């Protein structure tokens, strides 16, 4: 067998199991090589069905580390229903500490709905959207900014599906306890995990929980709280598994990106110096930063100014930039009523 993706998961089995999704892909070092994607299952009878995944991008670590810890700590006797955990879903990307898989340069979050005859990342995407997601009520995909980007810590959903489903997604997103909730506009045909979850008939929840290719005590704490809160909100557990104390939730500010004018892009080679950091509230016309040219020391650095007001949601961490790199972007604070009205 040199095609497809196979596994020996028994979705009806109670208890705790660690298995692998296997994707045959012949390489120089190993003609019968199979990509091995760890998949953990914990089940205790009928009940809520939750899929938790991280490592969609390999260099985003809060979810990868905490989902491994969650699997080790989860006691089947203390849950109701079932949870499938993929802590390193694009395993080759995780092992390479890269956003994309080095096997096929596949970006899993741009690979849905996938291709059963494609390269490993596309076969994995196809299996997730068509086989695994539909077996669950909620899919929670944990991201962070990755090596090149600082991101405002926020929960994230896409504006997908019926008003009922969107309402439930907003409700679960609020339950995570994050200070910001970002509602992305990617369209029903998007190649993302959240659009795939919607096409699979499940509720997709995501979030950006850190950035910079590292973790901090703070990012680990609120990511742990978000995972605990989701499991409690859907009724899978009744107490936190990762956090030491009962998690507290504050109000959440909803944010939206809906215009290319909310981002500032590099248009040539240069070196970016930000004037503000993520979380800053800015007005249109405010200074966003400076673009230096180390090959033209006789020229003044260029001032970059925001075209739109909002809250700075991400910025590039590598100063060295090329044409096409997104340097900084702002999101617009919005109210829930406006988001639901647009879905109706
Ligand atoms: Zn990501």
mmCIF file of C-alpha atoms and ligand atoms in Angstrom:
data_model
loop_
_atom_site.group_PDB
_atom_site.id
_atom_site.type_symbol
_atom_site.label_atom_id
_atom_site.label_comp_id
_atom_site.label_asym_id
_atom_site.label_seq_id
_atom_site.Cartn_x
_atom_site.Cartn_y
_atom_site.Cartn_z
ATOM 1 C CA UNK A 1 0.000 0.000 0.000
ATOM 2 C CA UNK A 2 1.614 3.202 -1.152
ATOM 3 C CA UNK A 3 -1.432 5.473 -1.109
ATOM 4 C CA UNK A 4 -4.003 6.985 1.197
ATOM 5 C CA UNK A 5 -3.994 7.236 4.982
ATOM 6 C CA UNK A 6 -4.732 4.338 7.311
ATOM 7 C CA UNK A 7 -5.227 3.744 11.022
ATOM 8 C CA UNK A 8 -6.553 1.170 13.475
ATOM 9 C CA UNK A 9 -8.684 3.505 15.609
ATOM 10 C CA UNK A 10 -11.736 1.984 17.269
ATOM 11 C CA UNK A 11 -14.117 4.902 17.783
ATOM 12 C CA UNK A 12 -16.466 2.815 19.951
ATOM 13 C CA UNK A 13 -13.786 1.710 22.440
ATOM 14 C CA UNK A 14 -13.919 3.210 25.921
ATOM 15 C CA UNK A 15 -10.722 4.057 27.794
ATOM 16 C CA UNK A 16 -7.508 5.719 26.712
ATOM 17 C CA UNK A 17 -5.429 4.899 23.642
ATOM 18 C CA UNK A 18 -2.435 6.270 21.765
ATOM 19 C CA UNK A 19 -2.332 5.362 18.079
ATOM 20 C CA UNK A 20 -1.072 6.790 14.802
ATOM 21 C CA UNK A 21 -2.441 7.937 11.491
ATOM 22 C CA UNK A 22 -0.089 6.470 8.884
ATOM 23 C CA UNK A 23 0.556 8.093 5.524
ATOM 24 C CA UNK A 24 2.814 6.101 3.145
ATOM 25 C CA UNK A 25 5.328 8.350 1.385
ATOM 26 C CA UNK A 26 8.470 6.830 -0.088
ATOM 27 C CA UNK A 27 11.625 8.898 0.528
ATOM 28 C CA UNK A 28 15.342 8.447 -0.222
ATOM 29 C CA UNK A 29 16.190 7.305 3.296
ATOM 30 C CA UNK A 30 13.289 4.889 3.558
ATOM 31 C CA UNK A 31 11.441 3.402 0.560
ATOM 32 C CA UNK A 32 8.523 2.178 2.700
ATOM 33 C CA UNK A 33 8.394 5.315 4.871
ATOM 34 C CA UNK A 34 5.123 6.269 6.534
ATOM 35 C CA UNK A 35 4.414 9.644 8.110
ATOM 36 C CA UNK A 36 3.234 8.790 11.637
ATOM 37 C CA UNK A 37 0.777 11.296 13.119
ATOM 38 C CA UNK A 38 0.083 10.629 16.817
ATOM 39 C CA UNK A 39 -3.613 10.426 17.630
ATOM 40 C CA UNK A 40 -4.888 10.074 21.202
ATOM 41 C CA UNK A 41 -8.376 8.962 22.178
ATOM 42 C CA UNK A 42 -10.134 9.156 25.523
ATOM 43 C CA UNK A 43 -13.705 7.907 25.712
ATOM 44 C CA UNK A 44 -16.265 7.167 28.369
ATOM 45 C CA UNK A 45 -19.580 6.253 26.761
ATOM 46 C CA UNK A 46 -21.906 8.441 24.759
ATOM 47 C CA UNK A 47 -21.720 12.214 25.211
ATOM 48 C CA UNK A 48 -20.058 15.275 23.742
ATOM 49 C CA UNK A 49 -17.527 14.517 21.005
ATOM 50 C CA UNK A 50 -14.591 16.933 20.848
ATOM 51 C CA UNK A 51 -11.545 16.971 18.567
ATOM 52 C CA UNK A 52 -8.530 18.965 19.795
ATOM 53 C CA UNK A 53 -5.625 19.600 17.455
ATOM 54 C CA UNK A 54 -2.363 21.561 17.399
ATOM 55 C CA UNK A 55 0.716 21.546 15.204
ATOM 56 C CA UNK A 56 -1.377 22.468 12.162
ATOM 57 C CA UNK A 57 1.570 24.829 11.824
ATOM 58 C CA UNK A 58 4.632 23.128 13.287
ATOM 59 C CA UNK A 59 6.169 26.160 15.016
ATOM 60 C CA UNK A 60 3.177 27.081 17.203
ATOM 61 C CA UNK A 61 3.794 25.446 20.547
ATOM 62 C CA UNK A 62 1.226 26.247 23.263
ATOM 63 C CA UNK A 63 -1.316 23.811 21.855
ATOM 64 C CA UNK A 64 1.278 21.154 20.993
ATOM 65 C CA UNK A 65 2.645 21.040 24.551
ATOM 66 C CA UNK A 66 -0.675 21.386 26.357
ATOM 67 C CA UNK A 67 -2.538 18.784 24.295
ATOM 68 C CA UNK A 68 0.213 16.277 25.099
ATOM 69 C CA UNK A 69 -0.153 17.152 28.783
ATOM 70 C CA UNK A 70 -3.937 16.934 28.517
ATOM 71 C CA UNK A 71 -3.739 13.392 27.128
ATOM 72 C CA UNK A 72 -1.407 12.312 29.950
ATOM 73 C CA UNK A 73 -3.706 13.820 32.590
ATOM 74 C CA UNK A 74 -7.147 12.906 31.277
ATOM 75 C CA UNK A 75 -8.785 10.139 33.285
ATOM 76 C CA UNK A 76 -11.501 8.380 31.263
ATOM 77 C CA UNK A 77 -13.517 7.891 34.444
ATOM 78 C CA UNK A 78 -13.689 11.690 34.907
ATOM 79 C CA UNK A 79 -15.145 12.485 31.486
ATOM 80 C CA UNK A 80 -18.419 11.918 29.704
ATOM 81 C CA UNK A 81 -18.263 11.411 25.944
ATOM 82 C CA UNK A 82 -15.110 11.310 23.861
ATOM 83 C CA UNK A 83 -12.128 13.407 22.924
ATOM 84 C CA UNK A 84 -9.720 12.885 20.036
ATOM 85 C CA UNK A 85 -6.386 14.683 20.487
ATOM 86 C CA UNK A 86 -3.885 15.413 17.703
ATOM 87 C CA UNK A 87 -1.049 17.358 19.436
ATOM 88 C CA UNK A 88 1.219 17.364 16.352
ATOM 89 C CA UNK A 89 -1.208 17.061 13.478
ATOM 90 C CA UNK A 90 1.176 18.026 10.672
ATOM 91 C CA UNK A 91 3.875 15.887 12.299
ATOM 92 C CA UNK A 92 6.636 16.484 9.700
ATOM 93 C CA UNK A 93 6.220 20.267 10.135
ATOM 94 C CA UNK A 94 6.355 19.903 13.935
ATOM 95 C CA UNK A 95 9.525 17.789 13.774
ATOM 96 C CA UNK A 96 11.134 20.344 11.458
ATOM 97 C CA UNK A 97 9.997 23.269 13.692
ATOM 98 C CA UNK A 98 8.489 24.803 10.581
ATOM 99 C CA UNK A 99 5.144 26.241 9.550
ATOM 100 C CA UNK A 100 4.910 23.863 6.570
ATOM 101 C CA UNK A 101 5.855 20.222 6.078
ATOM 102 C CA UNK A 102 9.356 19.751 4.620
ATOM 103 C CA UNK A 103 8.090 16.627 2.788
ATOM 104 C CA UNK A 104 5.852 18.506 0.390
ATOM 105 C CA UNK A 105 6.007 22.163 1.539
ATOM 106 C CA UNK A 106 2.366 21.605 2.527
ATOM 107 C CA UNK A 107 0.675 24.224 4.716
ATOM 108 C CA UNK A 108 -2.083 22.159 6.340
ATOM 109 C CA UNK A 109 -4.210 25.219 7.020
ATOM 110 C CA UNK A 110 -4.242 25.970 3.276
ATOM 111 C CA UNK A 111 -4.702 22.328 2.188
ATOM 112 C CA UNK A 112 -8.402 21.647 2.914
ATOM 113 C CA UNK A 113 -10.515 19.989 1.538
ATOM 114 C CA UNK A 114 -7.403 18.003 0.654
ATOM 115 C CA UNK A 115 -6.788 15.302 -1.912
ATOM 116 C CA UNK A 116 -6.864 11.527 -1.175
ATOM 117 C CA UNK A 117 -4.291 10.997 -3.962
ATOM 118 C CA UNK A 118 -2.126 13.994 -3.085
ATOM 119 C CA UNK A 119 1.081 14.454 -1.097
ATOM 120 C CA UNK A 120 1.000 13.742 2.689
ATOM 121 C CA UNK A 121 -0.299 17.137 3.815
ATOM 122 C CA UNK A 122 -3.177 16.962 1.313
ATOM 123 C CA UNK A 123 -4.034 13.352 2.199
ATOM 124 C CA UNK A 124 -4.094 14.345 5.863
ATOM 125 C CA UNK A 125 -6.375 17.318 5.143
ATOM 126 C CA UNK A 126 -8.715 15.070 3.170
ATOM 127 C CA UNK A 127 -8.912 12.532 6.006
ATOM 128 C CA UNK A 128 -9.543 15.228 8.609
ATOM 129 C CA UNK A 129 -12.326 16.970 6.677
ATOM 130 C CA UNK A 130 -14.072 13.855 5.361
ATOM 131 C CA UNK A 131 -13.471 11.191 8.044
ATOM 132 C CA UNK A 132 -12.430 12.640 11.373
ATOM 133 C CA UNK A 133 -14.144 16.048 11.704
ATOM 134 C CA UNK A 134 -17.641 14.643 10.931
ATOM 135 C CA UNK A 135 -17.316 12.258 13.917
ATOM 136 C CA UNK A 136 -17.150 15.219 16.323
ATOM 137 C CA UNK A 137 -19.475 17.969 17.549
ATOM 138 C CA UNK A 138 -16.681 20.514 18.052
ATOM 139 C CA UNK A 139 -13.230 20.886 16.448
ATOM 140 C CA UNK A 140 -10.772 23.095 18.395
ATOM 141 C CA UNK A 141 -7.624 23.919 16.371
ATOM 142 C CA UNK A 142 -4.941 25.700 18.439
ATOM 143 C CA UNK A 143 -2.580 28.115 16.698
ATOM 144 C CA UNK A 144 -0.182 30.905 17.601
ATOM 145 C CA UNK A 145 1.688 33.422 15.503
ATOM 146 C CA UNK A 146 4.619 31.134 14.679
ATOM 147 C CA UNK A 147 8.276 31.974 14.332
ATOM 148 C CA UNK A 148 7.857 35.119 12.234
ATOM 149 C CA UNK A 149 4.887 36.792 13.901
ATOM 150 C CA UNK A 150 3.688 38.293 17.166
ATOM 151 C CA UNK A 151 -0.071 37.894 17.493
ATOM 152 C CA UNK A 152 -2.583 39.398 19.885
ATOM 153 C CA UNK A 153 -3.703 36.427 22.013
ATOM 154 C CA UNK A 154 -7.259 35.778 20.877
ATOM 155 C CA UNK A 155 -9.875 33.137 20.329
ATOM 156 C CA UNK A 156 -10.865 32.796 16.678
ATOM 157 C CA UNK A 157 -13.776 31.528 14.630
ATOM 158 C CA UNK A 158 -14.685 31.977 10.988
ATOM 159 C CA UNK A 159 -18.048 33.420 9.991
ATOM 160 C CA UNK A 160 -19.335 30.121 8.610
ATOM 161 C CA UNK A 161 -22.564 28.137 8.441
ATOM 162 C CA UNK A 162 -26.094 28.897 9.555
ATOM 163 C CA UNK A 163 -26.914 31.649 12.102
ATOM 164 C CA UNK A 164 -27.619 28.860 14.643
ATOM 165 C CA UNK A 165 -24.189 27.304 14.207
ATOM 166 C CA UNK A 166 -22.478 30.683 14.181
ATOM 167 C CA UNK A 167 -24.325 31.588 17.386
ATOM 168 C CA UNK A 168 -23.113 28.378 19.041
ATOM 169 C CA UNK A 169 -19.560 29.025 17.819
ATOM 170 C CA UNK A 170 -19.672 32.547 19.297
ATOM 171 C CA UNK A 171 -20.990 31.112 22.565
ATOM 172 C CA UNK A 172 -18.171 28.537 22.790
ATOM 173 C CA UNK A 173 -15.599 31.153 21.764
ATOM 174 C CA UNK A 174 -16.761 33.389 24.628
ATOM 175 C CA UNK A 175 -16.520 30.404 26.993
ATOM 176 C CA UNK A 176 -12.770 30.074 26.338
ATOM 177 C CA UNK A 177 -12.147 33.100 28.571
ATOM 178 C CA UNK A 178 -9.850 34.977 26.183
ATOM 179 C CA UNK A 179 -9.810 38.810 26.229
ATOM 180 C CA UNK A 180 -10.308 39.029 22.452
ATOM 181 C CA UNK A 181 -12.306 36.982 19.959
ATOM 182 C CA UNK A 182 -11.469 37.358 16.300
ATOM 183 C CA UNK A 183 -14.115 36.577 13.674
ATOM 184 C CA UNK A 184 -12.399 35.851 10.355
ATOM 185 C CA UNK A 185 -14.022 36.220 6.944
ATOM 186 C CA UNK A 186 -12.571 33.496 4.741
ATOM 187 C CA UNK A 187 -15.620 32.211 2.855
ATOM 188 C CA UNK A 188 -17.249 28.762 2.692
ATOM 189 C CA UNK A 189 -14.695 27.371 0.211
ATOM 190 C CA UNK A 190 -11.658 28.427 2.282
ATOM 191 C CA UNK A 191 -8.702 25.998 2.587
ATOM 192 C CA UNK A 192 -8.615 26.442 6.386
ATOM 193 C CA UNK A 193 -9.457 24.006 9.180
ATOM 194 C CA UNK A 194 -12.335 26.217 10.294
ATOM 195 C CA UNK A 195 -13.979 26.189 6.863
ATOM 196 C CA UNK A 196 -13.322 22.422 6.706
ATOM 197 C CA UNK A 197 -15.055 21.992 10.073
ATOM 198 C CA UNK A 198 -18.074 23.905 8.770
ATOM 199 C CA UNK A 199 -18.200 21.784 5.588
ATOM 200 C CA UNK A 200 -17.968 18.669 7.791
ATOM 201 C CA UNK A 201 -21.060 19.820 9.705
ATOM 202 C CA UNK A 202 -19.246 20.486 12.970
ATOM 203 C CA UNK A 203 -18.488 23.624 15.010
ATOM 204 C CA UNK A 204 -14.998 25.017 14.466
ATOM 205 C CA UNK A 205 -13.196 26.958 17.205
ATOM 206 C CA UNK A 206 -9.647 28.193 16.957
ATOM 207 C CA UNK A 207 -7.336 30.747 18.467
ATOM 208 C CA UNK A 208 -3.969 32.439 18.273
ATOM 209 C CA UNK A 209 -2.397 31.778 21.658
ATOM 210 C CA UNK A 210 1.083 33.255 21.362
ATOM 211 C CA UNK A 211 3.797 33.802 18.796
ATOM 212 C CA UNK A 212 7.468 34.016 18.048
ATOM 213 C CA UNK A 213 8.129 30.274 18.015
ATOM 214 C CA UNK A 214 8.188 30.026 21.808
ATOM 215 C CA UNK A 215 5.907 29.792 24.830
ATOM 216 C CA UNK A 216 5.766 31.855 28.030
ATOM 217 C CA UNK A 217 4.219 31.121 31.441
ATOM 218 C CA UNK A 218 1.493 33.609 30.517
ATOM 219 C CA UNK A 219 0.652 32.118 27.093
ATOM 220 C CA UNK A 220 0.649 28.593 28.553
ATOM 221 C CA UNK A 221 -1.681 29.715 31.365
ATOM 222 C CA UNK A 222 -4.372 31.242 29.178
ATOM 223 C CA UNK A 223 -4.136 28.441 26.621
ATOM 224 C CA UNK A 224 -4.590 25.875 29.412
ATOM 225 C CA UNK A 225 -7.567 27.880 30.652
ATOM 226 C CA UNK A 226 -9.093 27.989 27.156
ATOM 227 C CA UNK A 227 -8.800 24.194 26.733
ATOM 228 C CA UNK A 228 -10.244 23.559 30.214
ATOM 229 C CA UNK A 229 -13.063 26.024 29.617
ATOM 230 C CA UNK A 230 -14.034 24.442 26.296
ATOM 231 C CA UNK A 231 -14.161 20.921 27.765
ATOM 232 C CA UNK A 232 -16.317 22.210 30.648
ATOM 233 C CA UNK A 233 -18.561 24.281 28.329
ATOM 234 C CA UNK A 234 -19.443 21.282 26.159
ATOM 235 C CA UNK A 235 -20.017 19.049 29.212
ATOM 236 C CA UNK A 236 -17.106 16.673 28.629
ATOM 237 C CA UNK A 237 -15.593 17.423 32.055
ATOM 238 C CA UNK A 238 -16.852 19.265 35.110
ATOM 239 C CA UNK A 239 -13.510 20.529 36.457
ATOM 240 C CA UNK A 240 -10.271 21.941 35.003
ATOM 241 C CA UNK A 241 -7.710 19.334 33.928
ATOM 242 C CA UNK A 242 -4.787 21.607 33.000
ATOM 243 C CA UNK A 243 -5.191 24.673 35.246
ATOM 244 C CA UNK A 244 -4.713 24.357 38.996
ATOM 245 C CA UNK A 245 -7.709 26.438 39.952
ATOM 246 C CA UNK A 246 -11.179 27.004 38.559
ATOM 247 C CA UNK A 247 -10.684 29.209 35.523
ATOM 248 C CA UNK A 248 -12.091 32.724 35.519
ATOM 249 C CA UNK A 249 -13.466 34.349 32.404
ATOM 250 C CA UNK A 250 -13.595 38.081 31.719
ATOM 251 C CA UNK A 251 -15.478 39.946 29.017
ATOM 252 C CA UNK A 252 -14.334 39.314 25.453
ATOM 253 C CA UNK A 253 -13.933 42.028 22.810
ATOM 254 C CA UNK A 254 -14.875 40.808 19.319
ATOM 255 C CA UNK A 255 -12.590 41.827 16.458
ATOM 256 C CA UNK A 256 -12.904 41.592 12.703
ATOM 257 C CA UNK A 257 -10.584 41.819 9.707
ATOM 258 C CA UNK A 258 -12.609 42.681 6.638
ATOM 259 C CA UNK A 259 -10.454 44.934 4.476
ATOM 260 C CA UNK A 260 -7.015 44.686 2.919
ATOM 261 C CA UNK A 261 -6.578 48.294 4.079
ATOM 262 C CA UNK A 262 -6.205 46.976 7.645
ATOM 263 C CA UNK A 263 -2.743 45.585 6.845
ATOM 264 C CA UNK A 264 0.524 47.254 5.855
ATOM 265 C CA UNK A 265 2.688 45.233 3.463
ATOM 266 C CA UNK A 266 6.321 45.607 2.436
ATOM 267 C CA UNK A 267 6.550 46.659 -1.207
ATOM 268 C CA UNK A 268 10.327 46.185 -1.515
ATOM 269 C CA UNK A 269 13.262 44.809 0.451
ATOM 270 C CA UNK A 270 13.718 46.644 3.743
ATOM 271 C CA UNK A 271 13.994 46.481 7.517
ATOM 272 C CA UNK A 272 10.856 47.044 9.608
ATOM 273 C CA UNK A 273 10.866 48.921 12.915
ATOM 274 C CA UNK A 274 7.424 48.910 14.604
ATOM 275 C CA UNK A 275 6.233 52.043 16.425
ATOM 276 C CA UNK A 276 3.539 50.138 18.347
ATOM 277 C CA UNK A 277 3.085 46.556 19.501
ATOM 278 C CA UNK A 278 0.181 44.111 19.424
ATOM 279 C CA UNK A 279 -2.747 45.198 21.555
ATOM 280 C CA UNK A 280 -2.269 48.941 20.857
ATOM 281 C CA UNK A 281 -5.372 50.946 19.921
ATOM 282 C CA UNK A 282 -4.610 53.109 16.891
ATOM 283 C CA UNK A 283 -6.386 55.689 14.730
ATOM 284 C CA UNK A 284 -6.207 56.051 10.956
ATOM 285 C CA UNK A 285 -3.096 58.082 10.174
ATOM 286 C CA UNK A 286 -1.204 57.016 13.302
ATOM 287 C CA UNK A 287 2.425 56.014 12.877
ATOM 288 C CA UNK A 288 2.767 52.205 12.509
ATOM 289 C CA UNK A 289 6.536 52.102 12.153
ATOM 290 C CA UNK A 290 9.485 52.828 9.942
ATOM 291 C CA UNK A 291 10.862 50.982 6.917
ATOM 292 C CA UNK A 292 14.637 51.263 6.727
ATOM 293 C CA UNK A 293 16.842 50.627 3.692
ATOM 294 C CA UNK A 294 20.314 49.493 4.758
ATOM 295 C CA UNK A 295 21.445 49.675 1.125
ATOM 296 C CA UNK A 296 20.556 53.387 0.907
ATOM 297 C CA UNK A 297 21.983 54.947 4.052
ATOM 298 C CA UNK A 298 21.673 58.378 2.464
ATOM 299 C CA UNK A 299 17.855 58.149 2.439
ATOM 300 C CA UNK A 300 15.612 58.769 5.482
ATOM 301 C CA UNK A 301 13.634 55.806 6.746
ATOM 302 C CA UNK A 302 10.086 55.662 5.388
ATOM 303 C CA UNK A 303 7.221 56.391 7.790
ATOM 304 C CA UNK A 304 4.447 53.781 7.652
ATOM 305 C CA UNK A 305 0.981 54.950 8.750
ATOM 306 C CA UNK A 306 -2.199 52.982 9.486
ATOM 307 C CA UNK A 307 -4.965 53.455 6.936
ATOM 308 C CA UNK A 308 -7.654 52.154 9.303
ATOM 309 C CA UNK A 309 -8.330 52.492 13.024
ATOM 310 C CA UNK A 310 -8.465 49.473 15.322
ATOM 311 C CA UNK A 311 -6.446 47.241 17.622
ATOM 312 C CA UNK A 312 -3.060 45.976 16.438
ATOM 313 C CA UNK A 313 -3.619 42.237 16.048
ATOM 314 C CA UNK A 314 -0.305 41.055 14.577
ATOM 315 C CA UNK A 315 3.094 42.283 13.533
ATOM 316 C CA UNK A 316 6.092 40.828 11.789
ATOM 317 C CA UNK A 317 8.893 39.794 14.186
ATOM 318 C CA UNK A 318 11.696 39.511 11.623
ATOM 319 C CA UNK A 319 12.879 43.054 10.845
ATOM 320 C CA UNK A 320 14.326 41.897 7.520
ATOM 321 C CA UNK A 321 11.431 41.994 5.055
ATOM 322 C CA UNK A 322 10.753 41.428 1.383
ATOM 323 C CA UNK A 323 8.062 42.718 -0.955
ATOM 324 C CA UNK A 324 4.840 40.916 -0.040
ATOM 325 C CA UNK A 325 5.563 40.430 3.672
ATOM 326 C CA UNK A 326 2.742 41.578 5.980
ATOM 327 C CA UNK A 327 4.354 43.977 8.468
ATOM 328 C CA UNK A 328 1.492 44.856 10.785
ATOM 329 C CA UNK A 329 -2.287 44.693 10.813
ATOM 330 C CA UNK A 330 -5.175 46.118 12.803
ATOM 331 C CA UNK A 331 -8.569 44.538 13.477
ATOM 332 C CA UNK A 332 -11.821 46.417 13.950
ATOM 333 C CA UNK A 333 -13.718 46.078 17.263
ATOM 334 C CA UNK A 334 -17.282 44.898 16.522
ATOM 335 C CA UNK A 335 -20.418 43.869 18.414
ATOM 336 C CA UNK A 336 -21.920 40.368 18.328
ATOM 337 C CA UNK A 337 -25.259 41.622 17.011
ATOM 338 C CA UNK A 338 -23.554 42.896 13.853
ATOM 339 C CA UNK A 339 -21.848 39.572 13.180
ATOM 340 C CA UNK A 340 -25.042 37.549 13.646
ATOM 341 C CA UNK A 341 -27.053 39.981 11.500
ATOM 342 C CA UNK A 342 -24.633 39.525 8.615
ATOM 343 C CA UNK A 343 -24.983 35.729 8.869
ATOM 344 C CA UNK A 344 -28.787 35.803 8.685
HETATM 345 ZN ZN1 LIG B 1 -1.072 28.659 12.713
#
